[in-house]
Coordinates of C-alpha atoms and ligand atoms in Angstrom, one line a residue:
M1 CA 145.7 159.8 149.6
K2 CA 149.3 160.9 149.3
A3 CA 150.0 164.3 150.8
P4 CA 150.2 167.0 148.0
K5 CA 153.6 168.5 147.1
L6 CA 153.6 172.2 147.7
Y7 CA 155.6 174.9 146.0
I8 CA 155.6 178.3 147.7
V9 CA 156.3 180.8 144.9
V10 CA 157.8 184.1 146.0
P11 CA 158.7 186.9 143.6
C12 CA 161.6 189.1 144.8
Y13 CA 162.8 192.4 143.5
N14 CA 165.5 194.3 145.4
E15 CA 164.6 192.5 148.7
Q16 CA 168.0 191.9 150.3
E17 CA 166.9 193.5 153.5
V18 CA 163.8 191.4 154.0
L19 CA 164.6 188.1 152.4
P20 CA 166.9 186.8 155.2
L21 CA 164.1 187.5 157.6
T22 CA 161.2 185.9 155.7
A23 CA 163.0 182.9 154.1
P24 CA 163.2 181.0 157.5
L25 CA 159.5 181.8 158.1
F26 CA 158.6 180.1 154.7
R27 CA 160.8 177.2 155.6
E28 CA 159.2 176.9 159.1
E29 CA 155.8 176.8 157.5
L30 CA 156.8 174.0 155.1
E31 CA 158.0 172.1 158.1
R32 CA 154.9 172.7 160.1
L33 CA 152.6 171.6 157.3
A34 CA 154.7 168.5 156.5
A35 CA 154.8 167.5 160.2
A36 CA 151.0 167.8 160.3
G37 CA 151.0 165.4 157.3
K38 CA 149.2 167.9 155.2
I39 CA 151.9 168.3 152.5
D40 CA 154.7 166.2 151.1
P41 CA 158.1 166.7 153.0
D42 CA 159.6 167.2 149.6
S43 CA 157.8 170.5 149.2
R44 CA 159.8 173.6 148.2
V45 CA 160.1 177.4 148.4
L46 CA 160.7 178.8 144.9
F47 CA 162.1 182.3 144.8
V48 CA 161.9 184.2 141.5
N49 CA 164.4 187.0 141.4
D50 CA 162.9 189.6 139.2
G51 CA 166.1 191.2 137.9
S52 CA 167.1 192.7 141.2
R53 CA 170.0 195.1 141.3
D54 CA 171.1 194.4 144.8
G55 CA 172.3 191.2 146.5
T56 CA 168.9 189.3 146.3
W57 CA 170.1 186.6 143.9
E58 CA 173.2 185.9 145.9
I59 CA 171.1 185.5 149.0
I60 CA 168.8 183.1 147.1
Q61 CA 171.8 181.1 145.9
D62 CA 173.2 180.9 149.4
L63 CA 169.9 179.7 150.8
S64 CA 169.6 177.0 148.2
R65 CA 173.1 175.8 148.9
Q66 CA 172.4 175.5 152.6
D67 CA 169.0 173.9 152.2
P68 CA 167.6 172.1 149.1
H69 CA 164.1 173.1 150.2
F70 CA 165.0 176.5 148.8
Q71 CA 165.1 177.0 145.1
G72 CA 165.6 180.0 142.9
L73 CA 165.0 181.2 139.4
C74 CA 166.6 184.4 138.1
L75 CA 164.9 186.4 135.4
S76 CA 167.1 187.9 132.8
R77 CA 165.8 191.4 133.7
N78 CA 163.1 193.1 135.7
R79 CA 159.8 192.2 134.3
G80 CA 157.5 193.3 137.0
H81 CA 155.7 191.5 139.9
Q82 CA 153.0 189.9 137.7
N83 CA 155.4 188.4 135.2
A84 CA 157.8 187.2 137.9
L85 CA 154.9 185.5 139.6
L86 CA 153.7 183.9 136.4
C87 CA 157.1 182.6 135.7
G88 CA 157.3 180.9 139.2
L89 CA 153.8 179.4 138.8
M90 CA 154.4 178.1 135.3
E91 CA 157.8 176.7 136.1
S92 CA 156.7 174.9 139.3
R93 CA 153.3 173.5 138.1
E94 CA 154.8 170.3 136.7
C95 CA 156.8 169.5 139.8
C96 CA 154.1 169.9 142.4
D97 CA 150.4 169.4 143.2
I98 CA 149.8 172.8 144.7
T99 CA 151.4 176.3 144.6
I100 CA 150.9 179.2 147.0
S101 CA 152.1 182.6 145.7
I102 CA 153.1 185.1 148.3
D103 CA 155.1 188.4 148.5
C104 CA 158.5 188.1 150.1
D105 CA 158.1 191.0 152.5
G106 CA 156.2 189.2 155.3
Q107 CA 153.1 191.4 154.9
D108 CA 150.8 188.5 154.3
D109 CA 150.3 186.2 157.2
I110 CA 152.3 183.1 156.3
R111 CA 150.3 181.0 158.9
A112 CA 147.2 181.4 156.7
M113 CA 148.8 178.7 154.4
D114 CA 147.5 176.1 156.9
R115 CA 144.0 177.1 156.2
M116 CA 144.6 177.3 152.5
V117 CA 145.9 173.8 152.4
D118 CA 143.0 172.6 154.5
E119 CA 140.6 174.1 151.9
Y120 CA 142.5 172.4 149.1
L121 CA 142.3 169.1 150.9
A122 CA 138.6 169.7 151.3
G123 CA 138.3 170.0 147.5
A124 CA 139.0 173.6 146.4
E125 CA 141.3 174.1 143.4
I126 CA 141.9 177.8 144.0
V127 CA 142.0 179.5 147.5
Y128 CA 142.1 183.3 147.6
G129 CA 143.9 184.9 150.5
V130 CA 141.7 187.9 151.5
R131 CA 142.8 190.7 153.8
S132 CA 140.3 191.0 156.6
S133 CA 141.5 194.5 157.5
R134 CA 143.8 197.0 156.2
E135 CA 144.6 198.8 159.5
T136 CA 148.3 198.7 158.9
D137 CA 148.1 200.3 155.5
T138 CA 148.3 204.0 155.3
F139 CA 145.0 205.8 154.7
F140 CA 146.1 206.7 151.2
K141 CA 147.0 203.1 150.3
R142 CA 143.8 201.8 151.7
F143 CA 141.7 204.3 150.0
T144 CA 143.3 203.9 146.6
A145 CA 143.3 200.1 146.8
Q146 CA 139.7 199.8 147.8
S147 CA 138.5 202.3 145.2
F148 CA 140.4 200.2 142.7
Y149 CA 138.7 197.0 143.6
R150 CA 135.3 198.7 143.5
L151 CA 136.0 200.3 140.1
L152 CA 137.2 196.9 138.7
N153 CA 134.1 195.2 139.8
W154 CA 131.9 198.0 138.5
M155 CA 133.7 197.6 135.2
G156 CA 132.5 194.0 135.1
A157 CA 135.8 192.3 135.9
D158 CA 135.2 189.5 138.3
T159 CA 137.8 190.1 141.0
V160 CA 137.8 189.0 144.7
Y161 CA 137.5 192.1 146.9
N162 CA 140.7 192.8 148.9
H163 CA 142.6 189.8 147.4
A164 CA 146.0 190.5 146.0
D165 CA 148.3 187.8 145.0
Y166 CA 148.4 185.6 148.1
R167 CA 146.7 182.5 146.7
L168 CA 146.7 178.8 146.5
V169 CA 146.3 177.3 143.0
S170 CA 146.4 173.6 142.2
A171 CA 148.5 172.2 139.4
R172 CA 145.3 171.2 137.7
A173 CA 144.0 174.8 137.6
L174 CA 147.5 176.0 136.5
K175 CA 147.5 173.6 133.6
E176 CA 144.3 175.3 132.3
F177 CA 145.6 178.7 133.2
A178 CA 148.6 178.1 131.0
N179 CA 146.3 178.3 128.0
F180 CA 145.6 181.9 128.7
R181 CA 148.1 183.2 126.3
E182 CA 147.8 187.0 126.8
V183 CA 150.8 189.2 127.5
N184 CA 149.0 191.8 129.5
I185 CA 148.5 189.9 132.6
F186 CA 146.6 190.8 135.8
L187 CA 146.6 187.5 137.7
R188 CA 144.1 188.3 140.4
G189 CA 141.5 189.1 137.8
M190 CA 142.4 186.1 135.6
F191 CA 142.2 183.2 138.0
P192 CA 138.5 183.7 138.6
L193 CA 138.1 183.2 134.8
V194 CA 139.7 179.7 135.1
G195 CA 136.8 178.6 137.2
F196 CA 136.9 175.4 139.3
K197 CA 135.9 175.2 142.9
S198 CA 137.3 178.1 144.8
T199 CA 137.1 179.7 148.2
S200 CA 138.6 182.4 150.3
V201 CA 140.7 182.4 153.5
Y202 CA 140.8 185.6 155.6
Y203 CA 144.0 187.0 157.2
E204 CA 145.3 190.2 158.8
R205 CA 147.8 192.0 156.7
S206 CA 150.7 193.5 158.6
E207 CA 153.5 195.9 157.8
R208 CA 156.6 195.1 155.8
L209 CA 159.3 193.4 157.9
A210 CA 162.0 195.4 156.2
G211 CA 162.8 197.3 153.0
K212 CA 160.3 199.4 151.2
S213 CA 157.3 199.1 148.9
H214 CA 158.0 198.8 145.1
Y215 CA 154.5 200.0 144.3
P216 CA 154.6 203.8 144.4
L217 CA 151.5 205.7 143.1
K218 CA 152.7 205.6 139.5
K219 CA 153.0 201.8 139.4
M220 CA 149.7 201.4 141.3
L221 CA 147.9 203.5 138.7
A222 CA 149.6 201.5 135.9
L223 CA 148.5 198.3 137.5
A224 CA 144.9 199.6 137.9
F225 CA 144.8 200.8 134.3
D226 CA 146.2 197.5 133.1
G227 CA 143.7 195.6 135.2
I228 CA 140.8 197.5 133.7
T229 CA 141.8 197.4 130.1
S230 CA 143.0 193.8 130.2
L231 CA 139.8 192.5 131.7
S232 CA 137.0 194.8 130.6
V233 CA 135.7 196.5 127.5
K234 CA 133.4 198.7 129.6
P235 CA 135.4 201.9 129.0
I236 CA 134.5 201.6 125.3
R237 CA 130.8 201.3 126.2
I238 CA 131.1 204.3 128.5
I239 CA 132.5 206.3 125.6
T240 CA 129.6 205.2 123.4
G241 CA 127.2 206.3 126.2
V242 CA 129.0 209.7 126.6
G243 CA 128.9 210.1 122.8
I244 CA 125.2 209.6 122.7
F245 CA 124.6 212.0 125.6
V246 CA 126.8 214.7 124.0
S247 CA 125.1 214.2 120.7
C248 CA 121.7 214.8 122.4
V249 CA 122.9 218.0 124.0
A250 CA 124.3 219.1 120.7
F251 CA 121.0 218.4 119.0
V252 CA 119.2 220.6 121.6
L253 CA 121.8 223.4 121.0
I254 CA 121.2 223.2 117.3
L255 CA 117.5 223.5 117.8
Y256 CA 118.0 226.5 120.0
A257 CA 120.4 228.2 117.5
L258 CA 117.9 227.6 114.7
I259 CA 115.0 229.0 116.6
A260 CA 117.1 232.0 117.6
W261 CA 118.0 232.5 113.9
I262 CA 114.4 232.3 112.8
A263 CA 113.4 234.7 115.5
G264 CA 116.0 237.1 114.2
R265 CA 118.0 237.2 117.4
A266 CA 121.1 235.4 116.0
V267 CA 123.8 237.5 117.5
A268 CA 126.9 235.8 116.1
G269 CA 127.2 233.1 118.7
W270 CA 130.9 233.0 118.8
A271 CA 131.3 231.9 122.5
S272 CA 128.7 229.1 122.3
T273 CA 130.2 227.8 119.0
L274 CA 133.6 227.8 120.5
I275 CA 132.5 226.0 123.6
A276 CA 130.7 223.3 121.6
V277 CA 133.6 222.7 119.4
A278 CA 136.1 222.5 122.3
F279 CA 133.8 220.2 124.2
L280 CA 133.3 217.8 121.3
G281 CA 137.0 218.0 120.5
G282 CA 137.8 217.0 124.1
I283 CA 135.4 214.1 124.1
Q284 CA 136.8 212.9 120.8
L285 CA 140.3 213.0 122.0
I286 CA 139.5 211.1 125.2
S287 CA 137.7 208.5 123.1
L288 CA 140.7 208.2 120.7
G289 CA 143.0 207.8 123.7
V290 CA 141.0 204.9 125.2
L291 CA 140.6 203.2 121.8
G292 CA 144.3 203.6 121.3
E293 CA 144.9 201.9 124.6
Y294 CA 143.0 198.8 123.4
I295 CA 144.7 198.9 120.0
G296 CA 148.1 199.1 121.8
K297 CA 147.1 196.0 123.7
I298 CA 146.1 194.2 120.5
F299 CA 149.5 195.2 119.1
L300 CA 151.3 193.7 122.0
E301 CA 149.2 190.5 122.0
T302 CA 149.9 189.8 118.3
K303 CA 153.6 189.9 119.0
R304 CA 153.4 186.8 121.2
R305 CA 156.6 187.7 123.0
P306 CA 157.8 185.3 125.7
R307 CA 156.4 186.6 128.9
Y308 CA 159.6 185.9 130.9
I309 CA 163.1 184.5 130.3
V310 CA 164.9 182.5 133.0
S311 CA 168.7 183.2 132.9
E312 CA 169.9 181.1 135.9
R313 CA 168.6 178.4 138.2
T314 CA 169.8 177.0 141.6
D315 CA 170.6 173.4 141.6
G316 CA 167.5 171.3 141.7
A317 CA 165.2 174.0 140.5
A318 CA 162.8 172.7 137.8
P319 CA 164.4 172.3 134.4
A320 CA 163.1 174.7 131.7
A321 CA 159.9 173.6 129.9
G322 CA 162.0 173.3 126.7
D323 CA 164.5 171.0 128.4
R324 CA 161.8 168.9 129.8
E325 CA 160.2 168.3 126.4
A326 CA 163.7 167.3 125.0
E327 CA 164.1 164.8 127.8
E328 CA 160.8 163.2 127.2
E329 CA 161.4 162.6 123.5
Ligands
LIG401 N1 158.1 192.7 143.1 C1 158.7 192.0 141.9 N2 159.0 192.8 140.8 C2 158.7 194.2 140.8 C3 158.2 194.8 142.0 C4 157.9 194.0 143.1 O1 158.9 190.8 141.9 O2 159.1 194.8 139.8 C5 157.8 191.8 144.2 C6 158.3 192.3 145.6 O3 159.6 191.8 145.8 C7 157.3 191.7 146.6 C8 156.0 191.8 145.8 O4 156.4 191.9 144.4 O5 157.6 190.4 146.9 C9 155.1 192.9 146.2 O6 155.8 194.1 146.2 P1 155.7 195.2 147.3 O7 155.7 194.6 148.7 O8 156.8 196.2 147.1 O9 154.3 195.9 147.0 P2 153.2 196.3 148.1 O10 153.0 195.2 149.1 O11 153.7 197.5 148.8 O12 151.9 196.6 147.3
LIG402 MG1 154.4 194.3 150.1

C-alpha cells in the first residue's frame, strides 16, 4: 500500500508570536513520519489565516516561499476557529488521504500524530486526540471545560470527553462530512455523527508556547451554547418538563385558593397572586428565549451563506473547489 498523503491543518488567528516557534515543529513531524515510511513525503502543513490583524499572514507567506511543504490560505475576514478549521479541512480533502487538525500554539502534543497515523494505518477513519490530563490548565479553565463536556453529553450530544479539535480525519470521512450543510458548526460534536471506525489517542496537554488564548470566558460560553443548541433539542424538552411541573404547582395553588374561598377565609391574596404571575411570566420568558434561539438557528440555516471565503493562497495551495470543477470540465 502506498503511504497516505497527510495534510496538517492549522487555524491561526493573531499568532505572530507563536507561529515561528511551532511551524518548524510541524515540519519536523512531517519529516519524521515520512522517514518512518508512514506518510507520503509530499505531505503538507496547511495554515488557515483566520483574518488576523497582525503579521501572521506575512509569516505564513514567508514560510511557504522558503519551503513548499508549508502552504497557506487566508480567509477574507475573521470567521472564528471552527469555520477556519472547516475551511482548511474542506480545501485539503481532495489533495490528500488524511488530515490532522491542530491548534498552532503548541499546546497539543505534536508527537501524538505518530500514534494517530498508526491508528489510521490500522483501519480507523477518525482518530480523536484526547487530553489525558489538564494539569497545565488553570483550575477555572479545567472546571468550565469539564462541566461543558458533561453538560453536552447529558444533553444527548455524542461528544468525546476531553477531546477538542486535535483529530485525524481521513479524506473518505471528510467527503461524507462535506454533506453536513449546516452553518452553525461545532466540529467536535459533528464528527461522531459521521460514523466510520474511530478511536482515541491520549496525550498530555501543555501550555501555550507564546501568545495568549483567544478563548476568553465570553467566547467559551458562546461555543458551549452553540454546541448545545446545534446538537441537541433537549433544552426544548426541559422546558416542556418545567412547564408541566409549574402547571401542577399552579393547580395545587388554585385548589388551595378555592378551598380558602369556600371556607370564607379568602383574604385578598395579593402577594400569592403576584408571586404566581411573576413566576409564570419568568418561566414563559425563558421558554421564549430558548425557542427564539432555535428559530434564530433555523433562520441562519435557511440563508445558506458560504461558511468561509478564501481571499488569497500561497503558491501550490489547493485550487478553490470552483476552479477545480472548471478544470475538470
Ligand atoms: N483561532 C482561530 N480563530 C479565532 C480564534 C482562534 O483560528 O477566531 C485559532 C487559534 O489561532 C488557535 C486555535 O484557534 O490555533 C485555538 O485558539 P486558542 O489557543 O486561543 O484557544 P485555547 O487553546 O486557549 O482554548
Ligand atoms: Mg490554545
